Coordinates of C-alpha atoms in Angstrom, one line a residue:
M1 CA 0.3 0.5 0.0
K2 CA 2.9 2.2 1.2
K3 CA 5.1 1.5 -2.5
I4 CA 0.8 2.5 -4.3
L5 CA 1.0 5.7 -2.8
S6 CA 4.3 6.4 -3.1
I7 CA 3.8 5.8 -7.1
L8 CA 0.4 8.7 -7.4
F9 CA 2.3 11.4 -5.1
L10 CA 5.3 10.7 -7.3
I11 CA 3.3 11.4 -10.5
G12 CA 0.8 13.8 -8.6
Y13 CA 4.0 15.9 -8.2
I14 CA 5.7 15.1 -11.7
F15 CA 1.8 16.3 -13.1
S16 CA 2.2 19.5 -10.8
A17 CA 5.5 20.4 -12.5
Q18 CA 4.1 19.8 -15.6
V19 CA 1.1 22.4 -15.1
C20 CA 3.7 24.8 -12.8
F21 CA 5.9 24.6 -16.3
A22 CA 3.7 24.6 -18.6
A23 CA 2.0 27.5 -17.5
E24 CA 4.9 29.5 -16.6
S25 CA 6.1 29.1 -20.1
S26 CA 2.9 30.6 -21.8
D27 CA 4.4 34.3 -20.5
I28 CA 7.7 34.3 -21.6
S29 CA 7.8 37.9 -20.9
T30 CA 6.6 37.7 -17.5
L31 CA 9.7 35.3 -17.4
K32 CA 12.2 37.3 -19.4
Q33 CA 10.8 40.9 -17.2
E34 CA 11.8 39.1 -13.9
I35 CA 14.6 38.0 -15.7
L36 CA 16.2 41.1 -16.2
V37 CA 14.9 42.3 -12.8
L38 CA 18.0 40.1 -11.7
Y39 CA 20.2 40.5 -13.7
N40 CA 19.5 44.4 -14.0
T41 CA 20.0 44.7 -10.3
N42 CA 23.4 42.5 -9.8
R43 CA 21.8 38.7 -9.3
I44 CA 22.8 37.2 -11.7
K45 CA 22.8 33.4 -10.5
E46 CA 19.5 33.8 -10.2
A47 CA 18.7 35.7 -13.2
Y48 CA 21.0 32.2 -15.1
Q49 CA 19.3 29.2 -13.4
M50 CA 15.7 31.3 -14.4
I51 CA 16.9 30.7 -18.2
S52 CA 18.2 27.6 -17.7
N53 CA 14.2 26.9 -16.8
I54 CA 12.9 27.9 -20.1
P55 CA 13.5 24.9 -23.2
E56 CA 16.1 26.2 -25.9
N57 CA 13.6 26.2 -28.1
Q58 CA 11.1 28.5 -26.4
R59 CA 13.8 31.6 -25.4
D60 CA 13.5 34.6 -28.3
S61 CA 16.4 36.5 -28.8
E62 CA 16.8 38.6 -26.2
I63 CA 16.8 35.8 -23.7
W64 CA 19.7 34.4 -25.6
L65 CA 21.3 37.9 -25.3
L66 CA 20.6 37.8 -21.3
A67 CA 22.3 34.9 -21.2
A68 CA 25.1 36.1 -23.2
N69 CA 25.3 39.2 -21.2
I70 CA 25.7 36.4 -17.6
T71 CA 27.8 34.1 -19.4
E72 CA 30.4 36.9 -20.8
D73 CA 29.9 38.7 -16.7
Y74 CA 31.4 35.1 -15.5
S75 CA 34.1 35.7 -17.7
R76 CA 33.3 32.7 -19.6
D77 CA 33.6 34.6 -23.3
L78 CA 33.7 31.6 -25.5
D79 CA 30.7 30.3 -24.6
A80 CA 28.4 34.2 -24.5
T81 CA 30.0 34.0 -28.5
S82 CA 28.1 31.1 -29.2
L83 CA 24.7 32.3 -27.5
L84 CA 25.6 35.4 -29.4
E85 CA 25.3 33.5 -32.0
K86 CA 22.5 31.9 -30.6
A87 CA 20.1 35.4 -30.7
I88 CA 21.2 36.1 -33.8
S89 CA 20.4 32.6 -35.4
V90 CA 16.7 33.2 -34.0
D91 CA 16.9 37.2 -34.4
P92 CA 19.3 38.7 -37.4
T93 CA 17.8 41.7 -36.6
N94 CA 18.6 41.5 -32.8
Y95 CA 21.4 45.2 -33.0
K96 CA 22.8 44.5 -30.4
A97 CA 23.9 40.8 -30.0
Y98 CA 26.2 41.9 -33.0
Y99 CA 27.5 44.7 -31.1
N100 CA 28.4 42.6 -27.7
L101 CA 29.8 39.6 -30.1
G102 CA 32.2 42.9 -32.0
N103 CA 32.5 43.5 -28.5
L104 CA 34.0 40.3 -27.7
Q105 CA 35.9 40.0 -31.1
L106 CA 37.5 44.0 -30.4
K107 CA 38.4 41.9 -27.1
G108 CA 40.3 38.9 -28.4
N109 CA 42.1 41.2 -31.0
K110 CA 40.4 39.9 -33.6
Y111 CA 40.1 43.4 -35.4
Y112 CA 38.2 42.1 -39.0
S113 CA 35.6 40.2 -37.1
A114 CA 34.6 42.9 -35.2
I115 CA 34.4 45.5 -37.8
T116 CA 32.0 42.8 -39.4
S117 CA 30.8 42.4 -36.9
Y118 CA 29.9 46.5 -36.3
N119 CA 29.3 46.4 -39.9
K120 CA 26.0 44.1 -38.9
C121 CA 24.9 45.8 -35.8
L122 CA 25.1 49.5 -37.4
K123 CA 23.0 48.4 -40.7
I124 CA 19.5 47.5 -39.0
K125 CA 20.9 50.6 -36.1
K126 CA 22.5 53.4 -38.3
D127 CA 22.7 56.0 -35.1
F128 CA 23.6 53.7 -32.2
S129 CA 27.2 56.0 -31.6
Y130 CA 28.2 53.1 -29.1
A131 CA 28.9 50.9 -32.4
W132 CA 30.5 53.7 -34.4
Y133 CA 32.6 53.9 -32.0
N134 CA 33.8 51.0 -31.1
L135 CA 34.6 50.3 -34.8
G136 CA 37.2 52.3 -34.3
N137 CA 38.4 51.5 -32.2
A138 CA 39.0 48.4 -34.2
Y139 CA 40.4 50.3 -36.6
L140 CA 42.3 51.5 -34.6
G141 CA 43.8 48.0 -34.0
L142 CA 44.7 47.2 -37.4
D143 CA 46.4 51.0 -37.7
D144 CA 44.0 52.0 -40.4
Y145 CA 43.9 55.9 -39.1
S146 CA 42.0 56.9 -41.7
K147 CA 38.5 54.3 -41.0
A148 CA 38.8 55.3 -37.6
K149 CA 38.3 59.0 -37.7
S150 CA 35.2 58.5 -40.0
A151 CA 34.4 56.6 -37.6
F152 CA 34.5 58.4 -34.2
M153 CA 33.2 61.1 -36.3
R154 CA 30.1 59.7 -37.1
A155 CA 30.2 58.8 -33.4
I156 CA 29.8 62.2 -32.1
S157 CA 27.7 63.5 -34.5
F158 CA 25.5 60.9 -33.0
E159 CA 25.9 62.3 -29.4
T160 CA 28.3 64.6 -28.6
V161 CA 29.3 64.9 -25.4
N162 CA 31.3 61.4 -24.5
P163 CA 34.3 62.6 -23.7
D164 CA 35.9 58.9 -25.0
F165 CA 35.1 59.3 -28.5
Y166 CA 36.9 63.0 -28.1
Y167 CA 40.0 61.2 -26.5
N168 CA 40.0 58.7 -28.8
L169 CA 39.8 60.3 -32.1
A170 CA 42.7 63.7 -31.1
Y171 CA 45.1 60.2 -31.0
T172 CA 43.8 59.1 -34.0
Y173 CA 44.6 62.5 -35.2
K174 CA 48.0 62.5 -33.6
K175 CA 48.4 59.9 -35.8
M176 CA 48.2 60.7 -38.2
G177 CA 50.2 63.7 -38.0
K178 CA 47.2 66.8 -37.8
T179 CA 48.8 68.3 -34.4
K180 CA 46.0 71.3 -35.0
Q181 CA 42.8 68.6 -35.3
A182 CA 44.0 66.4 -32.1
E183 CA 45.4 69.6 -30.3
K184 CA 40.9 70.6 -30.2
M185 CA 39.5 67.0 -29.9
L186 CA 42.0 67.2 -26.1
N187 CA 40.6 70.7 -25.7
I188 CA 36.6 69.6 -26.4
Y189 CA 37.3 66.0 -24.3
N190 CA 39.5 68.5 -21.4
T191 CA 35.9 70.7 -21.4
L192 CA 33.8 67.4 -21.3
M193 CA 35.9 66.1 -18.1
E194 CA 35.5 69.2 -16.5
E195 CA 32.3 69.4 -16.7
K196 CA 31.3 66.0 -15.3

């Protein structure tokens, strides 16, 4: 009799767990919001655990992106790269996934790959100043100062108050031998830093 009760209890437990998960998975957007709250409040481990409870075939591009961000927070860049590629495969218009992929590639000195990723990002979101800025940094890594200058200028055209943009543009002008332009950008940088 105890064996039958144990089996019935186990069946009931499994069934209730499946019903509970089915209810949860029916509202992925609510789960996503909960994951975002956990992530944004630096409860990274809990956020990742919630993501791991969502079946892979039910994860949208944003959930893959969040998983990649968390994985990168744990310094697992190769895994983060794989997760970003999944985010892109689910939604090829997720510009943030291309941007983050470019950042990982830039961090690993894979400048050509980073340039490709940033360009894909910018095809989707042309006014993304940080993608222009990091594109400029990738060109700096290749010593292509002309393209770096163009990218930094585009970054500044979309965000005029970021001192880092001017600093890197000043550095680029200096490398190009254009000292007057370098000094002008450095002055703007110093002014912006004083205003902070």
